[in-house]
Amino acid sequence: MTAGKLFSRSDFEVDKLIEGPEDGNVSLESPPQVLKVVQYTLTSIIVIILLSICIRLIYKDNLLKSGIDAVMMASLYYMMILICGFIIRTCNFLSEIQFAKTHYENGITSVLKATFEINGQSIFLMVFSVIVLSAYCAKEGNPVTQAWAHGPLSSCLAYALAYILSDAVNLNESNYMTIRTIRLMAGVDYGGGMAFSYFYGYLRIILPGLRKKMEIYEAAQDVTIPVKKMFILIPESGHIPPDLCDASYQWLEATTNLEHIVIDRAGVKRRNYKNTVYKIHPNSQAMGHRPVYVITEGATPMMTFWEILIHDHEQTATYKQNRMQIVASFYKTLQQLIDNDPECRDVCELVYYKDYEKGKKINVAEILLGRIQAQAAMF
């Protein structure tokens, strides 16, 4: 198992931009229920008005038949909107297949679910429309012909009614739209935000001068660190154990730390930053082996993200559903930040890997050893 690079454009769906009042105090109260009631009330009023006008235009000598015809026309156009949406979803599915292994936990199955999922309200309207059209077809004939017979104005009003209904029940809403938004937001989603915080709040502090500290450590301990980089682990699940020994089948052993960095930051006096040196014991400390020294640690925002996923918060379900996209966005944004900083790009390497393969935990030490062997002249 090798840790290949995974590129994804970040994007997270932001529904509202809340501005505080003029005095600078930000109200934390939001009235989502009130807004929903207002939205549904206005939608219902518009639907009733459109339906009434449509009936009045169709009306000749039978008010009941006019009402049935208006409902039939709205059902017909709702089904047309549904069919068009299905075609668009099919195109989205075909374009998303390329990300099945890297962005979706269960491959093709997850892509199908993300692109074709439909909510209960939309299904109810679909079933209702099918029943109406089937009954009308059996009694009156082809509903398409009958709809056009009532004239273009009635058809336009019925289509407007169907469109408003489809929008009210979020007919075209799917998790794919959230995933697509994450890619398009280019660094301002949750994963991108974590990357910026981690880079400027930690890496930008400890990476400059890291190579010199490694050389000091080598001289003091009489050892060799073959690759003068810090390897940052980004597991796909987000989980990083307190001791990396537990992620490597005992191949990794923590030793001592590099020279500390102590600075005053954000009101914290003499804040301490340190990095741990690990030894890799190939084949779990078998006799006669030579340990390989490496500077490695997990990306702490990933552990925080994992803790969010295991607790029950209002947004937890959304984060779980889009976990792979968020982690991929974190990785790509962080990689760009490191690559664009001359003091960081040569002393840091991201290791983005799938930590479970067919239910079995991957040995992260093997991944690190492969990276070291590919770069170190001593091998």
Short mmCIF file of C-alpha atoms in Angstrom, two decimals:
data_model
loop_
_atom_site.label_atom_id
_atom_site.label_comp_id
_atom_site.label_asym_id
_atom_site.label_seq_id
_atom_site.Cartn_x
_atom_site.Cartn_y
_atom_site.Cartn_z
CA MET A 1 0.00 0.00 0.00
CA THR A 2 1.49 3.31 -1.04
CA ALA A 3 0.24 6.76 -0.17
CA GLY A 4 -0.63 8.30 -3.49
CA LYS A 5 -1.55 11.93 -3.91
CA LEU A 6 -5.22 12.80 -3.96
CA PHE A 7 -6.24 16.11 -5.54
CA SER A 8 -9.63 17.68 -4.96
CA ARG A 9 -10.85 21.21 -5.21
CA SER A 10 -12.24 22.32 -1.92
CA ASP A 11 -15.80 23.39 -1.41
CA PHE A 12 -18.24 23.41 1.38
CA GLU A 13 -21.80 24.66 1.02
CA VAL A 14 -22.34 27.95 2.87
CA ASP A 15 -26.05 28.62 3.14
CA LYS A 16 -26.06 31.99 4.87
CA LEU A 17 -23.75 34.93 5.46
CA ILE A 18 -24.84 36.52 8.72
CA GLU A 19 -23.98 40.15 9.34
CA GLY A 20 -23.98 41.55 12.86
CA PRO A 21 -25.85 44.70 13.90
CA GLU A 22 -24.28 48.14 13.70
CA ASP A 23 -23.17 48.15 17.32
CA GLY A 24 -20.85 45.25 16.57
CA ASN A 25 -22.74 42.69 18.65
CA VAL A 26 -23.48 39.51 16.75
CA SER A 27 -26.76 37.81 17.54
CA LEU A 28 -26.38 34.07 17.96
CA GLU A 29 -30.11 33.44 17.63
CA SER A 30 -31.41 32.17 14.30
CA PRO A 31 -35.07 31.56 13.44
CA PRO A 32 -34.92 28.64 10.98
CA GLN A 33 -38.39 27.38 11.91
CA VAL A 34 -39.98 30.81 11.39
CA LEU A 35 -38.25 31.16 8.02
CA LYS A 36 -39.48 27.74 6.95
CA VAL A 37 -43.08 28.59 7.92
CA VAL A 38 -42.89 31.86 5.97
CA GLN A 39 -41.35 30.11 2.96
CA TYR A 40 -43.96 27.34 2.89
CA THR A 41 -46.82 29.81 3.43
CA LEU A 42 -45.72 32.03 0.55
CA THR A 43 -45.16 29.00 -1.68
CA SER A 44 -48.63 27.67 -0.85
CA ILE A 45 -50.25 31.03 -1.64
CA ILE A 46 -48.44 31.24 -4.99
CA VAL A 47 -49.39 27.65 -5.84
CA ILE A 48 -53.07 28.29 -5.04
CA ILE A 49 -53.10 31.50 -7.12
CA LEU A 50 -51.47 29.80 -10.11
CA LEU A 51 -53.79 26.81 -9.84
CA SER A 52 -56.85 29.08 -9.64
CA ILE A 53 -55.79 31.10 -12.69
CA CYS A 54 -55.04 27.93 -14.60
CA ILE A 55 -58.48 26.52 -13.75
CA ARG A 56 -60.15 29.79 -14.75
CA LEU A 57 -58.41 29.76 -18.13
CA ILE A 58 -59.40 26.16 -18.79
CA TYR A 59 -62.92 26.57 -17.42
CA LYS A 60 -65.74 26.23 -19.93
CA ASP A 61 -68.80 24.62 -18.42
CA ASN A 62 -67.38 22.20 -15.87
CA LEU A 63 -65.40 23.63 -12.96
CA LEU A 64 -64.50 20.20 -11.54
CA LYS A 65 -63.10 19.01 -14.87
CA SER A 66 -61.11 22.23 -15.16
CA GLY A 67 -59.56 21.57 -11.75
CA ILE A 68 -58.72 17.99 -12.72
CA ASP A 69 -57.14 19.18 -15.97
CA ALA A 70 -55.06 21.78 -14.10
CA VAL A 71 -53.77 19.15 -11.66
CA MET A 72 -53.07 16.81 -14.59
CA MET A 73 -51.05 19.49 -16.38
CA ALA A 74 -49.04 20.32 -13.26
CA SER A 75 -48.38 16.59 -12.72
CA LEU A 76 -47.30 16.20 -16.34
CA TYR A 77 -44.80 19.04 -16.14
CA TYR A 78 -43.54 17.86 -12.75
CA MET A 79 -42.72 14.49 -14.34
CA MET A 80 -40.98 16.27 -17.21
CA ILE A 81 -38.85 18.20 -14.71
CA LEU A 82 -38.14 14.92 -12.91
CA ILE A 83 -37.03 13.22 -16.15
CA CYS A 84 -34.76 16.16 -17.03
CA GLY A 85 -33.30 15.98 -13.52
CA PHE A 86 -32.68 12.25 -13.97
CA ILE A 87 -30.74 12.95 -17.18
CA ILE A 88 -28.63 15.57 -15.38
CA ARG A 89 -28.04 13.16 -12.47
CA THR A 90 -26.89 10.51 -14.96
CA CYS A 91 -24.38 12.96 -16.45
CA ASN A 92 -23.19 13.87 -12.95
CA PHE A 93 -22.76 10.18 -12.13
CA LEU A 94 -20.69 9.53 -15.25
CA SER A 95 -18.45 12.53 -14.54
CA GLU A 96 -18.06 11.54 -10.89
CA ILE A 97 -17.00 7.93 -11.51
CA GLN A 98 -13.37 9.05 -11.82
CA PHE A 99 -13.43 10.00 -8.11
CA ALA A 100 -15.10 6.77 -6.94
CA LYS A 101 -12.00 5.30 -5.29
CA THR A 102 -10.46 8.50 -3.95
CA HIS A 103 -13.44 10.58 -2.80
CA TYR A 104 -16.06 7.97 -1.88
CA GLU A 105 -15.86 5.40 0.88
CA ASN A 106 -17.79 2.63 -0.90
CA GLY A 107 -16.76 3.38 -4.47
CA ILE A 108 -19.42 3.20 -7.19
CA THR A 109 -22.18 2.49 -4.66
CA SER A 110 -21.49 5.76 -2.86
CA VAL A 111 -21.34 7.68 -6.16
CA LEU A 112 -24.75 6.26 -7.13
CA LYS A 113 -26.20 7.24 -3.77
CA ALA A 114 -24.71 10.74 -3.89
CA THR A 115 -25.95 11.52 -7.41
CA PHE A 116 -29.34 9.75 -7.47
CA GLU A 117 -30.63 10.15 -3.91
CA ILE A 118 -34.05 11.81 -3.72
CA ASN A 119 -36.01 12.94 -0.66
CA GLY A 120 -39.35 11.61 0.55
CA GLN A 121 -41.38 14.68 -0.44
CA SER A 122 -40.16 14.45 -4.03
CA ILE A 123 -40.99 10.74 -4.13
CA PHE A 124 -44.49 11.45 -2.80
CA LEU A 125 -45.13 14.04 -5.53
CA MET A 126 -43.71 11.65 -8.14
CA VAL A 127 -46.06 8.84 -7.05
CA PHE A 128 -49.00 11.26 -6.91
CA SER A 129 -48.20 12.54 -10.42
CA VAL A 130 -47.92 9.01 -11.82
CA ILE A 131 -51.30 8.08 -10.33
CA VAL A 132 -52.95 11.25 -11.69
CA LEU A 133 -51.48 10.80 -15.19
CA SER A 134 -52.31 7.09 -15.30
CA ALA A 135 -55.92 7.70 -14.28
CA TYR A 136 -56.27 10.59 -16.71
CA CYS A 137 -54.72 8.60 -19.55
CA ALA A 138 -57.12 5.70 -18.94
CA LYS A 139 -60.19 7.94 -18.97
CA GLU A 140 -59.41 10.92 -21.22
CA GLY A 141 -56.53 9.80 -23.45
CA ASN A 142 -53.02 11.15 -24.00
CA PRO A 143 -52.36 13.80 -21.30
CA VAL A 144 -49.73 15.55 -23.45
CA THR A 145 -52.23 16.16 -26.23
CA GLN A 146 -54.86 17.33 -23.75
CA ALA A 147 -52.39 19.70 -22.07
CA TRP A 148 -51.49 21.43 -25.33
CA ALA A 149 -55.17 21.66 -26.27
CA HIS A 150 -55.74 24.11 -23.41
CA GLY A 151 -53.41 26.66 -24.98
CA PRO A 152 -49.90 28.01 -24.32
CA LEU A 153 -50.85 30.33 -21.44
CA SER A 154 -52.43 27.55 -19.38
CA SER A 155 -49.44 25.32 -20.13
CA CYS A 156 -46.98 28.01 -19.01
CA LEU A 157 -48.89 28.56 -15.76
CA ALA A 158 -49.05 24.81 -15.11
CA TYR A 159 -45.32 24.51 -15.79
CA ALA A 160 -44.63 27.40 -13.38
CA LEU A 161 -46.74 25.62 -10.77
CA ALA A 162 -44.82 22.36 -11.30
CA TYR A 163 -41.47 24.15 -11.12
CA ILE A 164 -42.37 25.91 -7.85
CA LEU A 165 -43.49 22.59 -6.36
CA SER A 166 -40.27 20.87 -7.45
CA ASP A 167 -38.23 23.66 -5.89
CA ALA A 168 -40.30 23.61 -2.69
CA VAL A 169 -39.62 19.89 -2.17
CA ASN A 170 -35.94 20.23 -3.24
CA LEU A 171 -36.37 17.80 -6.11
CA ASN A 172 -32.83 18.32 -7.43
CA GLU A 173 -31.15 18.31 -4.02
CA SER A 174 -28.50 15.62 -3.51
CA ASN A 175 -25.26 15.07 -1.64
CA TYR A 176 -23.46 15.46 -4.97
CA MET A 177 -24.30 19.17 -4.91
CA THR A 178 -22.57 19.51 -1.53
CA ILE A 179 -19.54 17.59 -2.81
CA ARG A 180 -19.38 19.75 -5.93
CA THR A 181 -19.62 22.91 -3.83
CA ILE A 182 -16.71 21.71 -1.68
CA ARG A 183 -14.53 21.44 -4.78
CA LEU A 184 -15.53 24.83 -6.15
CA MET A 185 -14.94 26.83 -2.97
CA ALA A 186 -11.15 26.60 -3.40
CA GLY A 187 -9.89 26.60 0.17
CA VAL A 188 -12.72 28.27 2.11
CA ASP A 189 -14.44 25.04 3.10
CA TYR A 190 -13.89 23.30 6.43
CA GLY A 191 -10.97 21.18 5.19
CA GLY A 192 -9.24 24.18 3.62
CA GLY A 193 -9.80 26.23 6.77
CA MET A 194 -8.17 23.53 8.91
CA ALA A 195 -5.19 23.50 6.55
CA PHE A 196 -4.64 27.26 6.81
CA SER A 197 -4.92 27.16 10.62
CA TYR A 198 -2.52 24.22 10.88
CA PHE A 199 0.02 25.78 8.53
CA TYR A 200 0.17 29.27 10.06
CA GLY A 201 -0.54 28.17 13.61
CA TYR A 202 2.01 25.36 13.72
CA LEU A 203 4.02 24.34 10.64
CA ARG A 204 5.12 27.87 9.77
CA ILE A 205 6.54 28.07 13.30
CA ILE A 206 8.38 24.74 13.60
CA LEU A 207 9.56 24.01 10.04
CA PRO A 208 12.06 26.86 9.49
CA GLY A 209 15.34 25.65 11.00
CA LEU A 210 14.14 22.04 11.31
CA ARG A 211 17.03 20.65 9.27
CA LYS A 212 19.56 22.30 11.61
CA LYS A 213 17.83 20.81 14.65
CA MET A 214 18.03 17.36 13.04
CA GLU A 215 21.77 17.77 12.55
CA ILE A 216 22.18 18.80 16.19
CA TYR A 217 20.20 15.73 17.25
CA GLU A 218 22.34 13.44 15.08
CA ALA A 219 25.54 14.80 16.61
CA ALA A 220 24.22 14.53 20.17
CA GLN A 221 22.78 11.02 19.82
CA ASP A 222 25.37 9.64 17.37
CA VAL A 223 22.67 8.50 14.95
CA THR A 224 21.69 9.29 11.37
CA ILE A 225 18.35 10.62 10.19
CA PRO A 226 18.51 9.58 6.52
CA VAL A 227 15.85 12.00 5.24
CA LYS A 228 15.97 15.51 6.69
CA LYS A 229 12.22 16.06 6.55
CA MET A 230 9.24 15.87 8.83
CA PHE A 231 6.65 13.40 7.54
CA ILE A 232 3.13 14.51 8.42
CA LEU A 233 0.58 11.71 8.49
CA ILE A 234 -2.89 12.37 7.07
CA PRO A 235 -4.96 9.17 7.41
CA GLU A 236 -8.13 8.97 5.38
CA SER A 237 -10.19 8.18 8.49
CA GLY A 238 -8.71 11.11 10.41
CA HIS A 239 -7.80 8.94 13.41
CA ILE A 240 -4.24 9.19 14.74
CA PRO A 241 -3.32 7.28 17.94
CA PRO A 242 -1.43 9.07 20.75
CA ASP A 243 1.58 6.80 20.11
CA LEU A 244 2.35 5.95 16.48
CA CYS A 245 3.52 2.56 17.68
CA ASP A 246 -0.17 1.61 17.69
CA ALA A 247 -0.51 2.53 14.00
CA SER A 248 2.49 0.46 12.89
CA TYR A 249 2.21 -2.98 14.48
CA GLN A 250 5.02 -1.99 16.89
CA TRP A 251 7.38 -0.99 14.07
CA LEU A 252 7.58 2.63 15.27
CA GLU A 253 9.20 3.48 18.58
CA ALA A 254 9.24 7.00 20.03
CA THR A 255 12.64 8.17 21.28
CA THR A 256 13.40 11.72 22.40
CA ASN A 257 12.48 15.13 21.00
CA LEU A 258 14.30 17.60 18.83
CA GLU A 259 15.31 20.93 20.32
CA HIS A 260 12.22 22.79 21.52
CA ILE A 261 10.91 26.10 20.21
CA VAL A 262 9.60 28.40 22.93
CA ILE A 263 7.72 31.56 21.95
CA ASP A 264 5.01 33.85 23.27
CA ARG A 265 1.88 33.43 21.16
CA ALA A 266 -1.68 34.76 21.45
CA GLY A 267 -1.32 35.59 25.12
CA VAL A 268 0.34 32.30 26.06
CA LYS A 269 3.76 32.98 27.57
CA ARG A 270 6.63 30.67 26.65
CA ARG A 271 4.55 28.30 24.58
CA ASN A 272 6.48 25.11 23.85
CA TYR A 273 6.67 23.50 20.39
CA LYS A 274 8.48 20.18 20.00
CA ASN A 275 8.79 17.26 17.59
CA THR A 276 9.39 13.61 18.38
CA VAL A 277 12.04 11.44 16.74
CA TYR A 278 10.88 7.90 15.97
CA LYS A 279 12.79 4.73 15.21
CA ILE A 280 11.41 2.36 12.59
CA HIS A 281 12.05 -1.27 13.46
CA PRO A 282 11.46 -3.30 10.29
CA ASN A 283 9.64 -6.56 11.02
CA SER A 284 8.69 -5.37 14.51
CA GLN A 285 12.05 -5.30 16.26
CA ALA A 286 13.36 -8.60 14.89
CA MET A 287 16.87 -9.59 15.95
CA GLY A 288 19.76 -8.14 13.96
CA HIS A 289 17.84 -5.27 12.39
CA ARG A 290 19.07 -1.70 12.06
CA PRO A 291 16.51 0.92 13.12
CA VAL A 292 15.78 3.81 10.78
CA TYR A 293 15.32 7.24 12.35
CA VAL A 294 12.53 9.52 11.15
CA ILE A 295 10.73 12.68 12.22
CA THR A 296 7.03 12.01 11.89
CA GLU A 297 3.75 12.96 13.49
CA GLY A 298 0.07 13.09 12.68
CA ALA A 299 -1.70 16.21 11.45
CA THR A 300 -3.46 17.24 14.65
CA PRO A 301 -6.47 18.87 12.88
CA MET A 302 -7.31 15.43 11.52
CA MET A 303 -7.54 14.06 15.05
CA THR A 304 -9.80 16.95 16.03
CA PHE A 305 -11.95 16.24 12.98
CA TRP A 306 -12.16 12.56 13.91
CA GLU A 307 -13.34 13.51 17.41
CA ILE A 308 -16.07 15.65 15.85
CA LEU A 309 -17.21 12.63 13.85
CA ILE A 310 -17.56 10.37 16.90
CA HIS A 311 -19.65 12.88 18.87
CA ASP A 312 -23.25 13.78 18.22
CA HIS A 313 -23.50 17.39 17.09
CA GLU A 314 -25.95 19.10 14.76
CA GLN A 315 -23.45 19.03 11.88
CA THR A 316 -21.95 15.59 12.60
CA ALA A 317 -24.08 13.76 10.02
CA THR A 318 -23.04 16.22 7.29
CA TYR A 319 -19.36 15.89 8.23
CA LYS A 320 -19.61 12.08 8.21
CA GLN A 321 -21.27 12.10 4.81
CA ASN A 322 -18.55 14.33 3.33
CA ARG A 323 -15.59 13.08 5.39
CA MET A 324 -13.44 12.00 2.46
CA GLN A 325 -13.97 15.27 0.59
CA ILE A 326 -13.07 17.30 3.70
CA VAL A 327 -9.88 15.30 4.35
CA ALA A 328 -8.92 15.53 0.65
CA SER A 329 -9.46 19.29 0.73
CA PHE A 330 -7.30 19.58 3.86
CA TYR A 331 -4.52 17.62 2.16
CA LYS A 332 -4.54 19.54 -1.10
CA THR A 333 -4.76 22.98 0.51
CA LEU A 334 -1.97 22.15 2.96
CA GLN A 335 0.21 20.79 0.15
CA GLN A 336 -0.22 24.03 -1.80
CA LEU A 337 0.68 26.14 1.24
CA ILE A 338 3.84 24.09 1.86
CA ASP A 339 4.88 24.10 -1.80
CA ASN A 340 4.51 27.89 -1.98
CA ASP A 341 6.71 28.55 1.07
CA PRO A 342 10.47 28.28 0.38
CA GLU A 343 11.26 27.74 4.08
CA CYS A 344 8.90 24.79 4.35
CA ARG A 345 8.75 22.98 1.02
CA ASP A 346 12.04 21.06 1.40
CA VAL A 347 11.68 20.02 5.04
CA CYS A 348 8.14 18.68 5.09
CA GLU A 349 6.34 15.89 3.27
CA LEU A 350 2.68 14.98 3.56
CA VAL A 351 1.76 11.30 3.75
CA TYR A 352 -1.87 10.98 2.77
CA TYR A 353 -2.88 7.33 3.03
CA LYS A 354 -5.79 4.98 3.37
CA ASP A 355 -5.38 3.60 6.87
CA TYR A 356 -7.68 0.59 6.40
CA GLU A 357 -7.67 -1.86 3.49
CA LYS A 358 -10.52 -4.40 3.42
CA GLY A 359 -11.06 -3.87 7.14
CA LYS A 360 -7.39 -4.41 8.03
CA LYS A 361 -5.27 -1.64 9.52
CA ILE A 362 -2.43 -0.45 7.28
CA ASN A 363 1.10 -0.38 8.72
CA VAL A 364 2.06 3.29 8.45
CA ALA A 365 5.71 2.42 9.18
CA GLU A 366 5.90 0.52 5.90
CA ILE A 367 4.64 3.61 4.06
CA LEU A 368 7.25 5.78 5.79
CA LEU A 369 10.00 3.26 5.09
CA GLY A 370 9.07 3.24 1.41
CA ARG A 371 9.29 7.05 1.29
CA ILE A 372 12.67 7.03 3.04
CA GLN A 373 14.11 4.32 0.80
CA ALA A 374 13.05 6.27 -2.26
CA GLN A 375 14.85 9.42 -1.10
CA ALA A 376 17.79 8.48 1.11
CA ALA A 377 21.19 7.93 -0.48
CA MET A 378 22.14 5.43 2.25
CA PHE A 379 19.73 2.81 0.93
#
